GROMACS .gro file of C-alpha atoms in nm:
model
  154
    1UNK     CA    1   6.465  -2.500   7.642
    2UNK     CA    2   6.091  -2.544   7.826
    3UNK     CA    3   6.034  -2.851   7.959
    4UNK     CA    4   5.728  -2.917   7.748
    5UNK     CA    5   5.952  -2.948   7.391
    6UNK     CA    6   6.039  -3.207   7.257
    7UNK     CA    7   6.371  -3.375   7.139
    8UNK     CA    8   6.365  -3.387   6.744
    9UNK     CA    9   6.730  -3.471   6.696
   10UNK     CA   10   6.988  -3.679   6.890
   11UNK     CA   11   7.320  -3.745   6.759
   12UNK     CA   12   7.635  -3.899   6.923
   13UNK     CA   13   7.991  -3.983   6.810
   14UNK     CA   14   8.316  -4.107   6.957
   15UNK     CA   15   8.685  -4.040   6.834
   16UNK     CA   16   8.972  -4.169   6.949
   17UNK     CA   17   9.402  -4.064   6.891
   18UNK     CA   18   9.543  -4.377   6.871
   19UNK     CA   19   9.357  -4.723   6.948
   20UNK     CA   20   9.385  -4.702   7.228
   21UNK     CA   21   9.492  -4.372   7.333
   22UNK     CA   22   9.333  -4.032   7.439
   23UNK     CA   23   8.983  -4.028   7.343
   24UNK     CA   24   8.661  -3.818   7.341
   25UNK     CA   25   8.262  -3.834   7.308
   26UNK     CA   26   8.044  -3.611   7.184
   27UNK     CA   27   7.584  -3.586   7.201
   28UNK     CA   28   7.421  -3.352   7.094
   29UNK     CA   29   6.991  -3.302   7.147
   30UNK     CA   30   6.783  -3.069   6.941
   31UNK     CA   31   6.481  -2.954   7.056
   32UNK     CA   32   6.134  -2.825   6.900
   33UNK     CA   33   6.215  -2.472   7.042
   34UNK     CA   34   6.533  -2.465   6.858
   35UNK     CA   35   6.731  -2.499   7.189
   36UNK     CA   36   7.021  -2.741   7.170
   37UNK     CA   37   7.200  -2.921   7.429
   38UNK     CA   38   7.566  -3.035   7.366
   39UNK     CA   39   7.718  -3.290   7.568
   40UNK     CA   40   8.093  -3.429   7.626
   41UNK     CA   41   8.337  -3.578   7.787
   42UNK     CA   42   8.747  -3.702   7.783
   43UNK     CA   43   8.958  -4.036   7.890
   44UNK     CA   44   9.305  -4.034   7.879
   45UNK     CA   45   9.356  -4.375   7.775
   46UNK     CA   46   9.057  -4.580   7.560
   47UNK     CA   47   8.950  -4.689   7.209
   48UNK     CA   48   8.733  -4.527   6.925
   49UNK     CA   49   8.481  -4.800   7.025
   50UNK     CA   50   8.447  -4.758   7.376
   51UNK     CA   51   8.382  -4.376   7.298
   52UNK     CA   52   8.124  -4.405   7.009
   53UNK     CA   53   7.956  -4.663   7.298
   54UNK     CA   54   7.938  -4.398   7.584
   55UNK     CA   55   7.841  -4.117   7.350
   56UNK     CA   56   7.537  -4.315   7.313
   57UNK     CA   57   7.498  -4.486   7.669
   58UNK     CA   58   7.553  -4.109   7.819
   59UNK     CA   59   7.246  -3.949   7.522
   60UNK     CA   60   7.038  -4.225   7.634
   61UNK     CA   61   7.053  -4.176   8.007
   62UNK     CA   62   6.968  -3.788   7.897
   63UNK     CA   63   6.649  -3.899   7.712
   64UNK     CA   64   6.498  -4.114   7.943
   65UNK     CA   65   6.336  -3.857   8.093
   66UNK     CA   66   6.262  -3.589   7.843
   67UNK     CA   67   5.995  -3.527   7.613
   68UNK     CA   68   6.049  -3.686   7.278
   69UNK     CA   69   5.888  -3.657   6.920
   70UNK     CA   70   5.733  -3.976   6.817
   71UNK     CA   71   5.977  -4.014   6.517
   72UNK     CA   72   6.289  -3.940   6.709
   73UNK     CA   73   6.612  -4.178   6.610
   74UNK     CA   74   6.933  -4.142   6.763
   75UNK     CA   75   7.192  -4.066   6.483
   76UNK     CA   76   7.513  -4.256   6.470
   77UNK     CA   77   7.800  -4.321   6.257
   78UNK     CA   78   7.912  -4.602   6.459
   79UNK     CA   79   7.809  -5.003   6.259
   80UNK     CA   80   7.914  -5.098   6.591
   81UNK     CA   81   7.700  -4.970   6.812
   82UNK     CA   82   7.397  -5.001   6.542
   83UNK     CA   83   7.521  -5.394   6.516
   84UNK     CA   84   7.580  -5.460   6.870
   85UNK     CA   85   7.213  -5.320   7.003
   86UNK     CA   86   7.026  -5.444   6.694
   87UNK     CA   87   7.183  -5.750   6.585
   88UNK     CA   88   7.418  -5.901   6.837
   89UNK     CA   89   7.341  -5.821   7.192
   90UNK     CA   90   7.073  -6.098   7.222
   91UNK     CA   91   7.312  -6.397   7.104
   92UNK     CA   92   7.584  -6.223   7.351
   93UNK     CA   93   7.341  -6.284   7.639
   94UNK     CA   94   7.215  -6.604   7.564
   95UNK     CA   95   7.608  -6.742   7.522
   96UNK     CA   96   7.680  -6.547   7.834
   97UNK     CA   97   7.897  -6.255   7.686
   98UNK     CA   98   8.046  -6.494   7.437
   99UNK     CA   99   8.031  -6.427   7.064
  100UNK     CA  100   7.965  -6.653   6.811
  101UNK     CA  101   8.377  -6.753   6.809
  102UNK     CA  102   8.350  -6.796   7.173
  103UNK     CA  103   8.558  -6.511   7.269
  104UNK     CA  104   8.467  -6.288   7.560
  105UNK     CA  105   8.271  -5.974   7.422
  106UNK     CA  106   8.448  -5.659   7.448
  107UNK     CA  107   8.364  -5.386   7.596
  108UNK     CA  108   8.113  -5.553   7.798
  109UNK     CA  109   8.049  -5.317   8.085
  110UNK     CA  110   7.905  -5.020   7.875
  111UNK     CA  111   7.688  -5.318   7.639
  112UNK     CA  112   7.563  -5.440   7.966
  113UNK     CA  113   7.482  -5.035   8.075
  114UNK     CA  114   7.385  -4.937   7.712
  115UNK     CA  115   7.119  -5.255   7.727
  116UNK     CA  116   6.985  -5.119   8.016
  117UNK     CA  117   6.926  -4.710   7.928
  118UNK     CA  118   6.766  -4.813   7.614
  119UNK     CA  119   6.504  -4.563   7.566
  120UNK     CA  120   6.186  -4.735   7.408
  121UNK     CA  121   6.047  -4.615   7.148
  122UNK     CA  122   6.374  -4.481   7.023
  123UNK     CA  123   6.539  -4.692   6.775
  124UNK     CA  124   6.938  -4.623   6.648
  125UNK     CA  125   7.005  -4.484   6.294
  126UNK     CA  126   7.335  -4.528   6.102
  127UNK     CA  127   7.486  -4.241   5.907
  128UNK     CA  128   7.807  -4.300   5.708
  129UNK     CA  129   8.085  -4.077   5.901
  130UNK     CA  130   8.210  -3.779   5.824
  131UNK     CA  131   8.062  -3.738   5.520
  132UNK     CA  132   7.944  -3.353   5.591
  133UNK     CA  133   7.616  -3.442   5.794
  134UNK     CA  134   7.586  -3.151   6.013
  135UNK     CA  135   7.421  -3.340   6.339
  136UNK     CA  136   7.612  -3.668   6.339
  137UNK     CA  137   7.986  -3.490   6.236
  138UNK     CA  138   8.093  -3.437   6.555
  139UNK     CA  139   8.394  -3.446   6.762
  140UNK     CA  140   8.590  -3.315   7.031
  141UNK     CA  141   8.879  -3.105   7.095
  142UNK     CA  142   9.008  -3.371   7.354
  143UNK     CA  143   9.385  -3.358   7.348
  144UNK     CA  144   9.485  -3.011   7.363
  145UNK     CA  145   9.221  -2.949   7.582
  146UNK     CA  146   9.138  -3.240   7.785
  147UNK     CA  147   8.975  -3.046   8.090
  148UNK     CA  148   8.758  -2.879   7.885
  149UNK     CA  149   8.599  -3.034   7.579
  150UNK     CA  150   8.392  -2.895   7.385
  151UNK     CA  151   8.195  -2.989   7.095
  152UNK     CA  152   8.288  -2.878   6.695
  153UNK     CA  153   8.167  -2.954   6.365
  154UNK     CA  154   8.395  -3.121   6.128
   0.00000   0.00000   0.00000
């Protein structure tokens, strides 16, 4: 992977065995050379949502400073995440972390981090999950082996 291609294809998902329980997140970048880059990582003890939330905080602190295509959208299966950054997150602030019940928002830390790595330029795209789409189908063998994850296809 030069450092003169550019990223064509990000993708990001979180999973989760039990909710809460032992979780995993999985990014993955493509580039123009046809290099890819695969990123993970494991907590013993979280939800699906905080997972599918630092997929995408942790593939937008990797983009900030690479070369992108003009077009590029990060791919996610997560309404969540897609909801929270496009929809949401300004009323949050504005109520002071409070959503429109009045409730604390959860999960606040990594909305507060994921507000701040936003990468401009690069808007999120929703993709119904696991539904066979090769870049967004991802996962992580996080329970059996939690010291080394690694990223498969479903």
């Amino acid at each position: 992977m030069g450092t003169s291609s550019r990223v064509v294809l990000a993708a990001c998902d979180g999973a989760c065995s039990g909710n809460p329980g032992p979780g995993g997140w999985g990014a993955l970048l493509k580039f123009e050379d046809g290099s890819v880059k695969e990123m993970g990582g494991y907590a013993p003890a979280t939800t699906n949502n905080r997972m599918e939330l630092t997929a995408a905080l942790e593939l937008m602190r990797e983009l900030k400073d690479l070369p992108r295509h003009p077009d590029l959208v990060l791919l996610t299966d997560s309404r969540y995440l897609v909801d929270g950054l496009g929809k949401w997150i300004g009323g949050w602030k504005r109520k002071g972390w409070r959503t429109a019940s009045g409730t604390p928002v959860l999960n606040r830390d990594l909305w507060e981090e994921l507000d701040g790595a936003r990468v401009p330029g690069v808007g999120l795209q929703h993709v119904r999950g696991h539904s066979g789409h090769p870049d967004n189908d991802l996962s992580l063998i996080h329970i059996s082996e939690p010291t080394r994850p690694r990223l498969i296809s479903y």
